[in-house]
């Protein structure tokens, strides 16, 4: 099993100057270790600043989105080639905010995953159901479809390089995190889908939980062996809180 991964998704927060200050403060309170991998996903405009401020630490750099094309007449888009060149290791793909506000479909997400892998970057595929879908009992079906279609024609050895983030839409930014039981149930299901379809060991891939993770609930979430880390939004914008969440993962 790879080490736990704590990923900080800054979303559309922090200018490049603010990003530099954040990393300076964060490195005063957090020393990277091998037991937990940490990544930071700033906005595109702060990638270079974060990369430079991280220097030779083992904290990884990630992008929050990517274009499925390598280059061309795609105004406003950023390609995996460009992200790789900037020192990114990971790319978040299919975040529910992209699905909701920018109409990203499973098929577009699949194109992005192929492109990310083709450029030796590691995708973090986000999946998650809406409140209506959960209340209608459709969570397993929604999650399975997002995985099957998002990973269409992805080979088993490539799936092994993947991280999946289970982020229930109703838990994102609401302060209402999934309970350990709710998250564990879906994580186990995701593992089963992966094992059945690609015949690989579930232990080979990391499944993160995301949605209102904070310094208070992190410890109990990480006690579940099905939860291999977190994709953190709001709580990663503060260096102290982000460090506390990472320490919780280290302790478990
Ligand atoms: P919050 O932690 O702010 O709920 O956001 C979660 C998220 O969307 C991370 O990608």
PDB file of C-alpha atoms and ligand atoms in Angstrom:
ATOM      1  CA  UNK A   1       0.000   0.000   0.000  1.00  0.00           C
ATOM      2  CA  UNK A   2       1.430   3.428  -0.864  1.00  0.00           C
ATOM      3  CA  UNK A   3       1.729   5.951   2.003  1.00  0.00           C
ATOM      4  CA  UNK A   4      -1.251   8.140   2.875  1.00  0.00           C
ATOM      5  CA  UNK A   5      -1.711  11.247   0.781  1.00  0.00           C
ATOM      6  CA  UNK A   6      -2.944  14.577   2.086  1.00  0.00           C
ATOM      7  CA  UNK A   7      -3.792  16.882  -0.783  1.00  0.00           C
ATOM      8  CA  UNK A   8      -4.560  20.568  -0.419  1.00  0.00           C
ATOM      9  CA  UNK A   9      -6.813  21.946  -3.151  1.00  0.00           C
ATOM     10  CA  UNK A  10      -6.624  25.720  -2.969  1.00  0.00           C
ATOM     11  CA  UNK A  11      -9.394  26.138  -5.554  1.00  0.00           C
ATOM     12  CA  UNK A  12      -9.537  29.789  -6.742  1.00  0.00           C
ATOM     13  CA  UNK A  13      -7.769  31.242  -3.713  1.00  0.00           C
ATOM     14  CA  UNK A  14      -4.390  32.958  -3.285  1.00  0.00           C
ATOM     15  CA  UNK A  15      -2.390  35.115  -5.644  1.00  0.00           C
ATOM     16  CA  UNK A  16       1.191  34.132  -6.436  1.00  0.00           C
ATOM     17  CA  UNK A  17       2.459  36.497  -3.705  1.00  0.00           C
ATOM     18  CA  UNK A  18       0.062  35.061  -1.136  1.00  0.00           C
ATOM     19  CA  UNK A  19       1.090  31.565  -2.204  1.00  0.00           C
ATOM     20  CA  UNK A  20       4.763  32.324  -1.561  1.00  0.00           C
ATOM     21  CA  UNK A  21       3.966  33.585   1.952  1.00  0.00           C
ATOM     22  CA  UNK A  22       1.814  30.532   2.663  1.00  0.00           C
ATOM     23  CA  UNK A  23       4.619  28.116   1.764  1.00  0.00           C
ATOM     24  CA  UNK A  24       7.130  30.075   3.857  1.00  0.00           C
ATOM     25  CA  UNK A  25       4.801  29.882   6.877  1.00  0.00           C
ATOM     26  CA  UNK A  26       3.871  26.269   6.240  1.00  0.00           C
ATOM     27  CA  UNK A  27       7.485  25.091   6.051  1.00  0.00           C
ATOM     28  CA  UNK A  28       8.148  26.694   9.435  1.00  0.00           C
ATOM     29  CA  UNK A  29       5.635  24.372  11.065  1.00  0.00           C
ATOM     30  CA  UNK A  30       5.727  21.294   8.850  1.00  0.00           C
ATOM     31  CA  UNK A  31       8.710  19.111   7.988  1.00  0.00           C
ATOM     32  CA  UNK A  32       7.918  16.536   5.309  1.00  0.00           C
ATOM     33  CA  UNK A  33       8.351  12.867   6.251  1.00  0.00           C
ATOM     34  CA  UNK A  34       8.045   9.615   4.346  1.00  0.00           C
ATOM     35  CA  UNK A  35       5.045   8.342   6.278  1.00  0.00           C
ATOM     36  CA  UNK A  36       2.616  10.788   4.640  1.00  0.00           C
ATOM     37  CA  UNK A  37       2.808  12.300   1.187  1.00  0.00           C
ATOM     38  CA  UNK A  38       1.631  15.889   0.932  1.00  0.00           C
ATOM     39  CA  UNK A  39       0.639  17.790  -2.161  1.00  0.00           C
ATOM     40  CA  UNK A  40      -0.501  21.295  -2.835  1.00  0.00           C
ATOM     41  CA  UNK A  41      -2.709  22.244  -5.775  1.00  0.00           C
ATOM     42  CA  UNK A  42      -2.642  26.040  -6.181  1.00  0.00           C
ATOM     43  CA  UNK A  43      -4.318  27.905  -9.039  1.00  0.00           C
ATOM     44  CA  UNK A  44      -2.382  27.776 -12.330  1.00  0.00           C
ATOM     45  CA  UNK A  45      -1.115  31.305 -11.774  1.00  0.00           C
ATOM     46  CA  UNK A  46       0.624  30.330  -8.524  1.00  0.00           C
ATOM     47  CA  UNK A  47       2.154  27.026  -9.666  1.00  0.00           C
ATOM     48  CA  UNK A  48       5.548  28.546 -10.415  1.00  0.00           C
ATOM     49  CA  UNK A  49       5.642  30.498  -7.142  1.00  0.00           C
ATOM     50  CA  UNK A  50       4.706  27.409  -5.111  1.00  0.00           C
ATOM     51  CA  UNK A  51       7.197  25.276  -7.010  1.00  0.00           C
ATOM     52  CA  UNK A  52      10.004  27.734  -6.274  1.00  0.00           C
ATOM     53  CA  UNK A  53       9.007  28.198  -2.633  1.00  0.00           C
ATOM     54  CA  UNK A  54       8.859  24.427  -2.048  1.00  0.00           C
ATOM     55  CA  UNK A  55      12.414  24.108  -3.349  1.00  0.00           C
ATOM     56  CA  UNK A  56      13.831  20.653  -2.696  1.00  0.00           C
ATOM     57  CA  UNK A  57      11.188  19.527  -0.168  1.00  0.00           C
ATOM     58  CA  UNK A  58       9.265  16.354  -0.985  1.00  0.00           C
ATOM     59  CA  UNK A  59       5.917  18.189  -0.994  1.00  0.00           C
ATOM     60  CA  UNK A  60       4.423  17.564  -4.410  1.00  0.00           C
ATOM     61  CA  UNK A  61       2.907  20.099  -6.746  1.00  0.00           C
ATOM     62  CA  UNK A  62      -0.446  19.472  -8.409  1.00  0.00           C
ATOM     63  CA  UNK A  63      -2.710  21.252 -10.857  1.00  0.00           C
ATOM     64  CA  UNK A  64      -6.445  21.549 -10.285  1.00  0.00           C
ATOM     65  CA  UNK A  65      -7.426  20.938 -13.889  1.00  0.00           C
ATOM     66  CA  UNK A  66      -5.927  20.285 -17.313  1.00  0.00           C
ATOM     67  CA  UNK A  67      -6.817  20.301 -20.991  1.00  0.00           C
ATOM     68  CA  UNK A  68      -7.058  16.904 -22.667  1.00  0.00           C
ATOM     69  CA  UNK A  69      -4.992  18.146 -25.616  1.00  0.00           C
ATOM     70  CA  UNK A  70      -1.223  18.460 -25.765  1.00  0.00           C
ATOM     71  CA  UNK A  71      -1.122  21.787 -27.629  1.00  0.00           C
ATOM     72  CA  UNK A  72      -3.069  23.711 -30.244  1.00  0.00           C
ATOM     73  CA  UNK A  73      -5.671  26.402 -30.754  1.00  0.00           C
ATOM     74  CA  UNK A  74      -7.448  26.005 -27.413  1.00  0.00           C
ATOM     75  CA  UNK A  75      -7.618  29.543 -26.035  1.00  0.00           C
ATOM     76  CA  UNK A  76      -7.425  29.725 -22.270  1.00  0.00           C
ATOM     77  CA  UNK A  77      -6.481  26.083 -21.759  1.00  0.00           C
ATOM     78  CA  UNK A  78      -3.405  24.598 -20.062  1.00  0.00           C
ATOM     79  CA  UNK A  79      -1.913  21.348 -21.343  1.00  0.00           C
ATOM     80  CA  UNK A  80      -0.331  18.460 -19.409  1.00  0.00           C
ATOM     81  CA  UNK A  81       2.923  19.207 -21.202  1.00  0.00           C
ATOM     82  CA  UNK A  82       2.942  22.697 -19.663  1.00  0.00           C
ATOM     83  CA  UNK A  83       2.116  21.348 -16.202  1.00  0.00           C
ATOM     84  CA  UNK A  84       4.876  18.770 -16.412  1.00  0.00           C
ATOM     85  CA  UNK A  85       7.320  21.468 -17.447  1.00  0.00           C
ATOM     86  CA  UNK A  86       6.346  23.536 -14.382  1.00  0.00           C
ATOM     87  CA  UNK A  87       7.188  20.638 -12.084  1.00  0.00           C
ATOM     88  CA  UNK A  88       3.722  19.260 -11.412  1.00  0.00           C
ATOM     89  CA  UNK A  89       3.506  15.635 -10.299  1.00  0.00           C
ATOM     90  CA  UNK A  90      -0.270  15.273  -9.918  1.00  0.00           C
ATOM     91  CA  UNK A  91      -3.357  16.648 -11.663  1.00  0.00           C
ATOM     92  CA  UNK A  92      -6.842  16.745 -10.150  1.00  0.00           C
ATOM     93  CA  UNK A  93      -9.339  15.642 -12.792  1.00  0.00           C
ATOM     94  CA  UNK A  94     -13.128  15.712 -12.694  1.00  0.00           C
ATOM     95  CA  UNK A  95     -13.629  17.758  -9.549  1.00  0.00           C
ATOM     96  CA  UNK A  96     -17.359  18.147  -8.933  1.00  0.00           C
ATOM     97  CA  UNK A  97     -17.034  21.935  -9.246  1.00  0.00           C
ATOM     98  CA  UNK A  98     -15.787  21.399 -12.791  1.00  0.00           C
ATOM     99  CA  UNK A  99     -18.553  18.909 -13.485  1.00  0.00           C
ATOM    100  CA  UNK A 100     -21.208  21.284 -12.037  1.00  0.00           C
ATOM    101  CA  UNK A 101     -20.085  24.712 -13.227  1.00  0.00           C
ATOM    102  CA  UNK A 102     -18.192  23.888 -16.420  1.00  0.00           C
ATOM    103  CA  UNK A 103     -20.200  20.957 -17.719  1.00  0.00           C
ATOM    104  CA  UNK A 104     -17.393  18.408 -17.571  1.00  0.00           C
ATOM    105  CA  UNK A 105     -18.700  15.002 -18.589  1.00  0.00           C
ATOM    106  CA  UNK A 106     -17.286  11.563 -17.822  1.00  0.00           C
ATOM    107  CA  UNK A 107     -16.161  11.373 -21.422  1.00  0.00           C
ATOM    108  CA  UNK A 108     -14.202  14.652 -21.257  1.00  0.00           C
ATOM    109  CA  UNK A 109     -12.744  13.554 -17.930  1.00  0.00           C
ATOM    110  CA  UNK A 110     -11.673  10.295 -19.562  1.00  0.00           C
ATOM    111  CA  UNK A 111      -9.877  12.219 -22.314  1.00  0.00           C
ATOM    112  CA  UNK A 112      -8.066  14.262 -19.659  1.00  0.00           C
ATOM    113  CA  UNK A 113      -7.031  11.152 -17.709  1.00  0.00           C
ATOM    114  CA  UNK A 114      -5.541   9.616 -20.872  1.00  0.00           C
ATOM    115  CA  UNK A 115      -3.677  12.810 -21.614  1.00  0.00           C
ATOM    116  CA  UNK A 116      -2.367  13.217 -18.061  1.00  0.00           C
ATOM    117  CA  UNK A 117      -1.048   9.646 -18.003  1.00  0.00           C
ATOM    118  CA  UNK A 118       0.509  10.035 -21.443  1.00  0.00           C
ATOM    119  CA  UNK A 119       2.601  12.894 -20.035  1.00  0.00           C
ATOM    120  CA  UNK A 120       3.793  10.954 -16.987  1.00  0.00           C
ATOM    121  CA  UNK A 121       1.639  12.899 -14.591  1.00  0.00           C
ATOM    122  CA  UNK A 122      -0.459  11.205 -11.907  1.00  0.00           C
ATOM    123  CA  UNK A 123      -4.214  11.800 -12.082  1.00  0.00           C
ATOM    124  CA  UNK A 124      -6.442  12.232  -9.055  1.00  0.00           C
ATOM    125  CA  UNK A 125      -9.894  11.295 -10.298  1.00  0.00           C
ATOM    126  CA  UNK A 126     -12.704  12.879  -8.276  1.00  0.00           C
ATOM    127  CA  UNK A 127     -16.032  11.094  -7.960  1.00  0.00           C
ATOM    128  CA  UNK A 128     -19.052  11.756  -5.791  1.00  0.00           C
ATOM    129  CA  UNK A 129     -22.822  11.831  -5.684  1.00  0.00           C
ATOM    130  CA  UNK A 130     -25.172  14.763  -5.153  1.00  0.00           C
ATOM    131  CA  UNK A 131     -27.534  14.923  -2.184  1.00  0.00           C
ATOM    132  CA  UNK A 132     -30.500  13.994  -4.395  1.00  0.00           C
ATOM    133  CA  UNK A 133     -28.643  10.979  -5.752  1.00  0.00           C
ATOM    134  CA  UNK A 134     -27.753   9.822  -2.239  1.00  0.00           C
ATOM    135  CA  UNK A 135     -31.283  10.303  -0.965  1.00  0.00           C
ATOM    136  CA  UNK A 136     -32.636   8.319  -3.911  1.00  0.00           C
ATOM    137  CA  UNK A 137     -30.248   5.463  -3.059  1.00  0.00           C
ATOM    138  CA  UNK A 138     -28.259   5.929  -6.273  1.00  0.00           C
ATOM    139  CA  UNK A 139     -24.808   6.494  -4.756  1.00  0.00           C
ATOM    140  CA  UNK A 140     -23.290   3.113  -5.804  1.00  0.00           C
ATOM    141  CA  UNK A 141     -24.616   3.456  -9.349  1.00  0.00           C
ATOM    142  CA  UNK A 142     -23.375   7.050  -9.759  1.00  0.00           C
ATOM    143  CA  UNK A 143     -19.919   6.241  -8.413  1.00  0.00           C
ATOM    144  CA  UNK A 144     -19.551   3.141 -10.565  1.00  0.00           C
ATOM    145  CA  UNK A 145     -20.546   5.044 -13.712  1.00  0.00           C
ATOM    146  CA  UNK A 146     -18.084   7.860 -12.953  1.00  0.00           C
ATOM    147  CA  UNK A 147     -15.295   5.321 -12.523  1.00  0.00           C
ATOM    148  CA  UNK A 148     -16.155   3.080 -15.482  1.00  0.00           C
ATOM    149  CA  UNK A 149     -16.617   5.978 -17.897  1.00  0.00           C
ATOM    150  CA  UNK A 150     -13.884   8.194 -16.459  1.00  0.00           C
ATOM    151  CA  UNK A 151     -11.398   5.328 -16.755  1.00  0.00           C
ATOM    152  CA  UNK A 152     -12.602   3.953 -20.081  1.00  0.00           C
ATOM    153  CA  UNK A 153      -9.756   2.204 -21.922  1.00  0.00           C
ATOM    154  CA  UNK A 154      -7.282   2.859 -19.127  1.00  0.00           C
ATOM    155  CA  UNK A 155      -5.079  -0.223 -18.645  1.00  0.00           C
ATOM    156  CA  UNK A 156      -4.581  -1.904 -15.275  1.00  0.00           C
ATOM    157  CA  UNK A 157      -0.964  -0.779 -14.926  1.00  0.00           C
ATOM    158  CA  UNK A 158      -2.126   2.816 -15.468  1.00  0.00           C
ATOM    159  CA  UNK A 159      -4.964   2.448 -12.957  1.00  0.00           C
ATOM    160  CA  UNK A 160      -2.287   1.501 -10.428  1.00  0.00           C
ATOM    161  CA  UNK A 161      -0.842   5.008 -10.840  1.00  0.00           C
ATOM    162  CA  UNK A 162      -4.163   6.580 -10.113  1.00  0.00           C
ATOM    163  CA  UNK A 163      -5.527   8.165  -6.954  1.00  0.00           C
ATOM    164  CA  UNK A 164      -9.284   8.319  -6.551  1.00  0.00           C
ATOM    165  CA  UNK A 165     -10.879  11.006  -4.401  1.00  0.00           C
ATOM    166  CA  UNK A 166     -14.364  10.322  -3.112  1.00  0.00           C
ATOM    167  CA  UNK A 167     -15.913  13.746  -2.648  1.00  0.00           C
ATOM    168  CA  UNK A 168     -19.668  13.651  -2.023  1.00  0.00           C
ATOM    169  CA  UNK A 169     -21.027  16.877  -3.520  1.00  0.00           C
ATOM    170  CA  UNK A 170     -23.213  17.511  -0.458  1.00  0.00           C
ATOM    171  CA  UNK A 171     -20.155  17.484   1.805  1.00  0.00           C
ATOM    172  CA  UNK A 172     -18.036  19.957  -0.166  1.00  0.00           C
ATOM    173  CA  UNK A 173     -17.864  23.380   1.419  1.00  0.00           C
ATOM    174  CA  UNK A 174     -20.895  22.695   3.616  1.00  0.00           C
ATOM    175  CA  UNK A 175     -19.160  21.904   6.898  1.00  0.00           C
ATOM    176  CA  UNK A 176     -21.087  18.638   6.819  1.00  0.00           C
ATOM    177  CA  UNK A 177     -18.484  15.932   6.222  1.00  0.00           C
ATOM    178  CA  UNK A 178     -19.528  12.367   5.501  1.00  0.00           C
ATOM    179  CA  UNK A 179     -19.402  10.179   8.592  1.00  0.00           C
ATOM    180  CA  UNK A 180     -16.590   7.647   8.788  1.00  0.00           C
ATOM    181  CA  UNK A 181     -19.164   4.936   8.088  1.00  0.00           C
ATOM    182  CA  UNK A 182     -20.579   6.698   5.031  1.00  0.00           C
ATOM    183  CA  UNK A 183     -17.142   7.363   3.570  1.00  0.00           C
ATOM    184  CA  UNK A 184     -15.867   3.868   4.373  1.00  0.00           C
ATOM    185  CA  UNK A 185     -18.859   2.258   2.680  1.00  0.00           C
ATOM    186  CA  UNK A 186     -18.245   4.136  -0.583  1.00  0.00           C
ATOM    187  CA  UNK A 187     -14.470   3.635  -0.423  1.00  0.00           C
ATOM    188  CA  UNK A 188     -15.006  -0.114  -0.112  1.00  0.00           C
ATOM    189  CA  UNK A 189     -17.341  -0.026  -3.082  1.00  0.00           C
ATOM    190  CA  UNK A 190     -14.817   1.935  -5.157  1.00  0.00           C
ATOM    191  CA  UNK A 191     -12.189  -0.680  -4.277  1.00  0.00           C
ATOM    192  CA  UNK A 192     -14.517  -3.445  -5.425  1.00  0.00           C
ATOM    193  CA  UNK A 193     -15.230  -1.746  -8.754  1.00  0.00           C
ATOM    194  CA  UNK A 194     -11.490  -1.350  -9.360  1.00  0.00           C
ATOM    195  CA  UNK A 195     -10.699  -4.937  -8.369  1.00  0.00           C
ATOM    196  CA  UNK A 196     -13.466  -6.421 -10.473  1.00  0.00           C
ATOM    197  CA  UNK A 197     -12.857  -4.418 -13.609  1.00  0.00           C
ATOM    198  CA  UNK A 198      -9.054  -4.183 -13.669  1.00  0.00           C
ATOM    199  CA  UNK A 199      -8.132  -7.275 -11.605  1.00  0.00           C
ATOM    200  CA  UNK A 200      -5.705  -5.292  -9.501  1.00  0.00           C
ATOM    201  CA  UNK A 201      -5.326  -5.259  -5.752  1.00  0.00           C
ATOM    202  CA  UNK A 202      -7.306  -2.463  -4.146  1.00  0.00           C
ATOM    203  CA  UNK A 203      -4.339  -1.960  -1.809  1.00  0.00           C
ATOM    204  CA  UNK A 204      -2.284  -0.787  -4.789  1.00  0.00           C
ATOM    205  CA  UNK A 205      -4.207   2.447  -5.143  1.00  0.00           C
ATOM    206  CA  UNK A 206      -5.068   5.283  -2.812  1.00  0.00           C
ATOM    207  CA  UNK A 207      -8.638   6.345  -2.217  1.00  0.00           C
ATOM    208  CA  UNK A 208      -8.902   9.762  -0.554  1.00  0.00           C
ATOM    209  CA  UNK A 209     -11.899  11.296   1.141  1.00  0.00           C
ATOM    210  CA  UNK A 210     -12.793  14.930   0.471  1.00  0.00           C
ATOM    211  CA  UNK A 211     -15.596  17.179   1.693  1.00  0.00           C
ATOM    212  CA  UNK A 212     -15.383  19.415   4.775  1.00  0.00           C
ATOM    213  CA  UNK A 213     -12.290  17.668   6.167  1.00  0.00           C
ATOM    214  CA  UNK A 214     -10.919  19.754   9.033  1.00  0.00           C
ATOM    215  CA  UNK A 215      -8.536  19.498  11.957  1.00  0.00           C
ATOM    216  CA  UNK A 216     -11.349  18.171  14.155  1.00  0.00           C
ATOM    217  CA  UNK A 217     -12.735  15.350  12.020  1.00  0.00           C
ATOM    218  CA  UNK A 218      -9.495  14.241  10.314  1.00  0.00           C
ATOM    219  CA  UNK A 219      -8.359  11.864  13.056  1.00  0.00           C
ATOM    220  CA  UNK A 220     -11.543   9.845  13.064  1.00  0.00           C
ATOM    221  CA  UNK A 221     -11.702   9.704   9.260  1.00  0.00           C
ATOM    222  CA  UNK A 222      -8.124   8.431   9.043  1.00  0.00           C
ATOM    223  CA  UNK A 223      -8.892   5.657  11.502  1.00  0.00           C
ATOM    224  CA  UNK A 224     -10.752   3.861   8.737  1.00  0.00           C
ATOM    225  CA  UNK A 225      -8.363   1.578   6.848  1.00  0.00           C
ATOM    226  CA  UNK A 226     -10.422   2.227   3.701  1.00  0.00           C
ATOM    227  CA  UNK A 227      -9.532   5.936   3.789  1.00  0.00           C
ATOM    228  CA  UNK A 228      -5.996   6.498   2.526  1.00  0.00           C
ATOM    229  CA  UNK A 229      -5.812  10.252   2.930  1.00  0.00           C
ATOM    230  CA  UNK A 230      -7.779  13.380   2.186  1.00  0.00           C
ATOM    231  CA  UNK A 231      -8.428  15.975  -0.463  1.00  0.00           C
ATOM    232  CA  UNK A 232      -8.831  19.122   1.597  1.00  0.00           C
ATOM    233  CA  UNK A 233     -10.389  22.388   0.433  1.00  0.00           C
ATOM    234  CA  UNK A 234     -11.091  25.244   2.836  1.00  0.00           C
ATOM    235  CA  UNK A 235      -9.050  23.854   5.733  1.00  0.00           C
ATOM    236  CA  UNK A 236      -5.853  23.699   3.668  1.00  0.00           C
ATOM    237  CA  UNK A 237      -5.824  27.471   3.128  1.00  0.00           C
ATOM    238  CA  UNK A 238      -4.475  27.995   6.618  1.00  0.00           C
ATOM    239  CA  UNK A 239      -0.973  26.582   7.239  1.00  0.00           C
ATOM    240  CA  UNK A 240      -1.703  25.598  10.866  1.00  0.00           C
ATOM    241  CA  UNK A 241      -4.912  23.765  10.075  1.00  0.00           C
ATOM    242  CA  UNK A 242      -3.394  22.012   7.074  1.00  0.00           C
ATOM    243  CA  UNK A 243      -0.426  20.881   9.190  1.00  0.00           C
ATOM    244  CA  UNK A 244      -2.792  19.586  11.891  1.00  0.00           C
ATOM    245  CA  UNK A 245      -4.640  17.471   9.327  1.00  0.00           C
ATOM    246  CA  UNK A 246      -1.345  16.028   8.083  1.00  0.00           C
ATOM    247  CA  UNK A 247      -0.281  15.225  11.659  1.00  0.00           C
ATOM    248  CA  UNK A 248      -3.584  13.387  12.172  1.00  0.00           C
ATOM    249  CA  UNK A 249      -2.789  11.194   9.178  1.00  0.00           C
ATOM    250  CA  UNK A 250       0.696  10.503  10.526  1.00  0.00           C
ATOM    251  CA  UNK A 251      -0.601   9.366  13.885  1.00  0.00           C
ATOM    252  CA  UNK A 252      -3.004   6.777  12.481  1.00  0.00           C
TER     253      UNK A 252
HETATM  254  P1  LIG B   1     -13.877  21.582   1.352  1.00  0.00           P
HETATM  255  O1  LIG B   1     -12.807  20.879   2.174  1.00  0.00           O
HETATM  256  O2  LIG B   1     -13.803  23.054   1.406  1.00  0.00           O
HETATM  257  O3  LIG B   1     -15.233  21.015   1.653  1.00  0.00           O
HETATM  258  O4  LIG B   1     -13.570  21.195  -0.177  1.00  0.00           O
HETATM  259  C1  LIG B   1     -13.332  19.880  -0.505  1.00  0.00           C
HETATM  260  C2  LIG B   1     -12.883  19.823  -1.903  1.00  0.00           C
HETATM  261  O5  LIG B   1     -13.640  20.095  -2.809  1.00  0.00           O
HETATM  262  C3  LIG B   1     -11.487  19.462  -2.163  1.00  0.00           C
HETATM  263  O6  LIG B   1     -11.264  19.216  -3.505  1.00  0.00           O
END
